[in-house]
Amino acid sequence: MQQGLTSRLSKLLLISVFLIAGGTLNAAESDALDSDEPARYLGELKALYLTSDERKALLTHSNSLLKTYGLRAEYQVGQAKPADLHYQLSVGSPGELRIREERRDASGNIAVRNRGFSVFGMDPFIQYQCPPQGLVCTFGSPTGGDPWLTILRDPQGAEELAKALSFLFRNLQKG
């Protein structure tokens, strides 16, 4: 009886070793696949926007997402001062990202604000928040302080924009 129990335990141990080794191989395989993800993503964007320039594709995609998920006055029912909010990103000097913010109030008045910041030395992983009780998602300023982008509350849209901006930051950091 003891020999049967020992035999079963050794079989269980052998099976668990194979499962652990198989899990390690799967993890290694998935890491190898994940390393191709940036190239695949950039390739898809370049094909989508018919360009061979990664930076141009990333800028076009980011601006397209900002237009799609832009905050519009019609979504701000009950707000004290509803306004349309449009952003346009561009590249300035090497490593500089420029942001044009256009705010149009209910009367049709337009206020434009231009900002820019250097991406050198910054963490390229963009942070954002989409509180469930709010109607906007805000992107934290890479330099600290106030949010630098505000879009309509759409967590999936915010995630896609954060991904595109992260790739754009990395591209700009190359110089």
mmCIF file of C-alpha atoms in Angstrom:
data_model
loop_
_atom_site.group_PDB
_atom_site.id
_atom_site.type_symbol
_atom_site.label_atom_id
_atom_site.label_comp_id
_atom_site.label_asym_id
_atom_site.label_seq_id
_atom_site.Cartn_x
_atom_site.Cartn_y
_atom_site.Cartn_z
ATOM 1 C CA MET A 1 0.000 0.000 0.000
ATOM 2 C CA GLN A 2 2.821 2.362 0.879
ATOM 3 C CA GLN A 3 4.567 1.528 -2.411
ATOM 4 C CA GLY A 4 1.352 2.317 -4.352
ATOM 5 C CA LEU A 5 1.070 5.661 -2.558
ATOM 6 C CA THR A 6 4.737 6.464 -3.276
ATOM 7 C CA SER A 7 4.233 5.521 -6.924
ATOM 8 C CA ARG A 8 1.213 7.841 -7.177
ATOM 9 C CA LEU A 9 3.064 10.694 -5.484
ATOM 10 C CA SER A 10 6.043 10.317 -7.803
ATOM 11 C CA LYS A 11 3.695 10.349 -10.823
ATOM 12 C CA LEU A 12 1.992 13.513 -9.516
ATOM 13 C CA LEU A 13 5.382 15.120 -8.973
ATOM 14 C CA LEU A 14 6.486 14.171 -12.485
ATOM 15 C CA ILE A 15 3.262 15.540 -13.998
ATOM 16 C CA SER A 16 3.623 18.819 -12.085
ATOM 17 C CA VAL A 17 7.229 19.173 -13.300
ATOM 18 C CA PHE A 18 6.068 18.733 -16.901
ATOM 19 C CA LEU A 19 3.237 21.246 -16.403
ATOM 20 C CA ILE A 20 5.600 23.815 -14.900
ATOM 21 C CA ALA A 21 8.130 23.291 -17.700
ATOM 22 C CA GLY A 22 5.342 23.578 -20.295
ATOM 23 C CA GLY A 23 4.128 26.798 -18.653
ATOM 24 C CA THR A 24 7.642 28.210 -18.810
ATOM 25 C CA LEU A 25 7.866 27.392 -22.505
ATOM 26 C CA ASN A 26 4.490 28.998 -23.153
ATOM 27 C CA ALA A 27 5.572 32.112 -21.258
ATOM 28 C CA ALA A 28 8.788 32.276 -23.271
ATOM 29 C CA GLU A 29 6.824 31.849 -26.500
ATOM 30 C CA SER A 30 4.350 34.595 -25.524
ATOM 31 C CA ASP A 31 7.236 36.945 -24.637
ATOM 32 C CA ALA A 32 8.679 36.351 -28.076
ATOM 33 C CA LEU A 33 5.301 37.135 -29.636
ATOM 34 C CA ASP A 34 4.904 40.251 -27.485
ATOM 35 C CA SER A 35 8.251 41.588 -28.703
ATOM 36 C CA ASP A 36 6.790 41.673 -32.243
ATOM 37 C CA GLU A 37 3.762 43.663 -31.086
ATOM 38 C CA PRO A 38 5.331 47.147 -31.494
ATOM 39 C CA ALA A 39 6.474 46.351 -35.042
ATOM 40 C CA ARG A 40 3.054 44.920 -35.884
ATOM 41 C CA TYR A 41 1.242 47.946 -34.414
ATOM 42 C CA LEU A 42 3.454 50.441 -36.240
ATOM 43 C CA GLY A 43 3.162 48.432 -39.457
ATOM 44 C CA GLU A 44 -0.638 48.501 -39.226
ATOM 45 C CA LEU A 45 -0.635 52.267 -38.672
ATOM 46 C CA LYS A 46 1.724 52.882 -41.587
ATOM 47 C CA ALA A 47 -0.510 50.756 -43.833
ATOM 48 C CA LEU A 48 -3.665 52.479 -42.565
ATOM 49 C CA TYR A 49 -2.331 55.976 -43.247
ATOM 50 C CA LEU A 50 -0.413 55.001 -46.410
ATOM 51 C CA THR A 51 2.975 56.209 -45.248
ATOM 52 C CA SER A 52 6.366 54.698 -44.552
ATOM 53 C CA ASP A 53 7.096 57.289 -41.835
ATOM 54 C CA GLU A 54 6.325 55.989 -38.329
ATOM 55 C CA ARG A 55 6.157 59.470 -36.797
ATOM 56 C CA LYS A 56 3.704 60.693 -39.427
ATOM 57 C CA ALA A 57 1.510 57.610 -38.931
ATOM 58 C CA LEU A 58 1.561 58.029 -35.136
ATOM 59 C CA LEU A 59 0.743 61.744 -35.332
ATOM 60 C CA THR A 60 -2.073 61.158 -37.811
ATOM 61 C CA HIS A 61 -3.497 58.337 -35.708
ATOM 62 C CA SER A 62 -3.268 60.342 -32.467
ATOM 63 C CA ASN A 63 -4.978 63.344 -34.091
ATOM 64 C CA SER A 64 -7.648 61.084 -35.552
ATOM 65 C CA LEU A 65 -8.339 59.590 -32.117
ATOM 66 C CA LEU A 66 -8.451 63.076 -30.568
ATOM 67 C CA LYS A 67 -11.033 64.074 -33.166
ATOM 68 C CA THR A 68 -13.092 60.908 -32.665
ATOM 69 C CA TYR A 69 -13.133 61.106 -28.863
ATOM 70 C CA GLY A 70 -13.192 64.905 -28.630
ATOM 71 C CA LEU A 71 -15.333 66.476 -25.951
ATOM 72 C CA ARG A 72 -18.370 68.148 -27.542
ATOM 73 C CA ALA A 73 -20.861 70.549 -25.971
ATOM 74 C CA GLU A 74 -23.794 68.274 -26.856
ATOM 75 C CA TYR A 75 -22.400 65.622 -24.481
ATOM 76 C CA GLN A 76 -22.263 68.093 -21.604
ATOM 77 C CA VAL A 77 -25.962 68.328 -20.773
ATOM 78 C CA GLY A 78 -26.494 70.091 -17.455
ATOM 79 C CA GLN A 79 -22.949 71.495 -17.307
ATOM 80 C CA ALA A 80 -22.576 75.180 -16.418
ATOM 81 C CA LYS A 81 -20.400 76.110 -19.411
ATOM 82 C CA PRO A 82 -20.523 73.445 -22.126
ATOM 83 C CA ALA A 83 -17.817 73.815 -24.764
ATOM 84 C CA ASP A 84 -16.364 71.932 -27.693
ATOM 85 C CA LEU A 85 -12.757 70.972 -27.077
ATOM 86 C CA HIS A 86 -10.478 70.142 -30.024
ATOM 87 C CA TYR A 87 -6.802 69.176 -29.946
ATOM 88 C CA GLN A 88 -4.230 69.037 -32.697
ATOM 89 C CA LEU A 89 -0.780 67.536 -32.095
ATOM 90 C CA SER A 90 2.320 68.422 -34.073
ATOM 91 C CA VAL A 91 6.071 68.072 -33.767
ATOM 92 C CA GLY A 92 8.264 71.118 -33.162
ATOM 93 C CA SER A 93 12.002 70.987 -32.708
ATOM 94 C CA PRO A 94 13.572 67.546 -32.144
ATOM 95 C CA GLY A 95 11.895 65.879 -29.182
ATOM 96 C CA GLU A 96 9.203 68.546 -28.815
ATOM 97 C CA LEU A 97 5.495 67.782 -28.923
ATOM 98 C CA ARG A 98 3.184 70.716 -29.595
ATOM 99 C CA ILE A 99 -0.471 70.786 -28.601
ATOM 100 C CA ARG A 100 -3.024 73.176 -30.050
ATOM 101 C CA GLU A 101 -6.139 73.343 -27.886
ATOM 102 C CA GLU A 102 -9.233 75.004 -29.309
ATOM 103 C CA ARG A 103 -12.192 75.654 -27.016
ATOM 104 C CA ARG A 104 -15.491 76.823 -28.568
ATOM 105 C CA ASP A 105 -18.207 77.943 -26.141
ATOM 106 C CA ALA A 106 -21.982 77.890 -26.696
ATOM 107 C CA SER A 107 -21.877 81.448 -28.112
ATOM 108 C CA GLY A 108 -19.373 80.418 -30.769
ATOM 109 C CA ASN A 109 -16.421 82.211 -29.174
ATOM 110 C CA ILE A 110 -13.137 80.436 -29.778
ATOM 111 C CA ALA A 111 -10.164 80.417 -27.420
ATOM 112 C CA VAL A 112 -6.932 78.881 -28.688
ATOM 113 C CA ARG A 113 -4.031 77.835 -26.518
ATOM 114 C CA ASN A 114 -0.728 76.493 -27.846
ATOM 115 C CA ARG A 115 1.615 74.538 -25.634
ATOM 116 C CA GLY A 116 4.642 72.415 -26.131
ATOM 117 C CA PHE A 117 7.009 70.308 -24.095
ATOM 118 C CA SER A 118 10.118 68.267 -24.580
ATOM 119 C CA VAL A 119 9.684 64.514 -24.295
ATOM 120 C CA PHE A 120 13.370 63.854 -23.604
ATOM 121 C CA GLY A 121 13.828 62.173 -20.219
ATOM 122 C CA MET A 122 10.094 61.559 -19.768
ATOM 123 C CA ASP A 123 8.382 58.282 -19.052
ATOM 124 C CA PRO A 124 6.759 57.351 -22.390
ATOM 125 C CA PHE A 125 3.923 55.477 -20.691
ATOM 126 C CA ILE A 126 0.979 57.860 -20.665
ATOM 127 C CA GLN A 127 -1.270 57.934 -17.598
ATOM 128 C CA TYR A 128 -4.985 58.661 -17.884
ATOM 129 C CA GLN A 129 -8.088 58.497 -15.718
ATOM 130 C CA CYS A 130 -11.690 57.824 -16.685
ATOM 131 C CA PRO A 131 -13.714 58.170 -13.465
ATOM 132 C CA PRO A 132 -17.002 56.245 -13.669
ATOM 133 C CA GLN A 133 -19.036 59.180 -12.350
ATOM 134 C CA GLY A 134 -17.588 61.755 -14.780
ATOM 135 C CA LEU A 135 -18.102 62.400 -18.462
ATOM 136 C CA VAL A 136 -14.432 62.874 -19.388
ATOM 137 C CA CYS A 137 -11.140 61.034 -19.406
ATOM 138 C CA THR A 138 -8.118 63.124 -18.503
ATOM 139 C CA PHE A 139 -4.511 62.512 -19.440
ATOM 140 C CA GLY A 140 -2.053 63.477 -16.742
ATOM 141 C CA SER A 141 0.574 65.984 -17.718
ATOM 142 C CA PRO A 142 3.909 64.266 -18.350
ATOM 143 C CA THR A 143 5.573 67.245 -16.668
ATOM 144 C CA GLY A 144 3.241 67.145 -13.655
ATOM 145 C CA GLY A 145 0.389 69.442 -12.761
ATOM 146 C CA ASP A 146 -2.840 69.883 -14.684
ATOM 147 C CA PRO A 147 -4.191 67.422 -17.226
ATOM 148 C CA TRP A 148 -2.888 68.143 -20.713
ATOM 149 C CA LEU A 149 -5.661 66.370 -22.654
ATOM 150 C CA THR A 150 -9.342 65.905 -21.919
ATOM 151 C CA ILE A 151 -11.525 63.656 -24.049
ATOM 152 C CA LEU A 152 -15.023 62.227 -23.892
ATOM 153 C CA ARG A 153 -15.304 59.436 -21.336
ATOM 154 C CA ASP A 154 -14.579 56.303 -23.333
ATOM 155 C CA PRO A 155 -12.134 53.982 -21.556
ATOM 156 C CA GLN A 156 -11.355 51.991 -24.716
ATOM 157 C CA GLY A 157 -10.759 55.170 -26.700
ATOM 158 C CA ALA A 158 -8.558 56.538 -23.909
ATOM 159 C CA GLU A 159 -6.571 53.306 -23.856
ATOM 160 C CA GLU A 160 -6.021 53.414 -27.626
ATOM 161 C CA LEU A 161 -5.012 57.096 -27.467
ATOM 162 C CA ALA A 162 -2.612 56.415 -24.581
ATOM 163 C CA LYS A 163 -1.028 53.591 -26.600
ATOM 164 C CA ALA A 164 -0.595 55.785 -29.686
ATOM 165 C CA LEU A 165 0.820 58.636 -27.591
ATOM 166 C CA SER A 166 3.241 56.280 -25.823
ATOM 167 C CA PHE A 167 4.573 55.094 -29.183
ATOM 168 C CA LEU A 168 4.747 58.702 -30.374
ATOM 169 C CA PHE A 169 6.716 59.755 -27.266
ATOM 170 C CA ARG A 170 9.181 56.904 -27.814
ATOM 171 C CA ASN A 171 9.539 57.879 -31.449
ATOM 172 C CA LEU A 172 10.158 61.529 -30.557
ATOM 173 C CA GLN A 173 12.702 60.526 -27.902
ATOM 174 C CA LYS A 174 14.833 58.999 -30.647
ATOM 175 C CA GLY A 175 15.387 62.553 -31.907
#
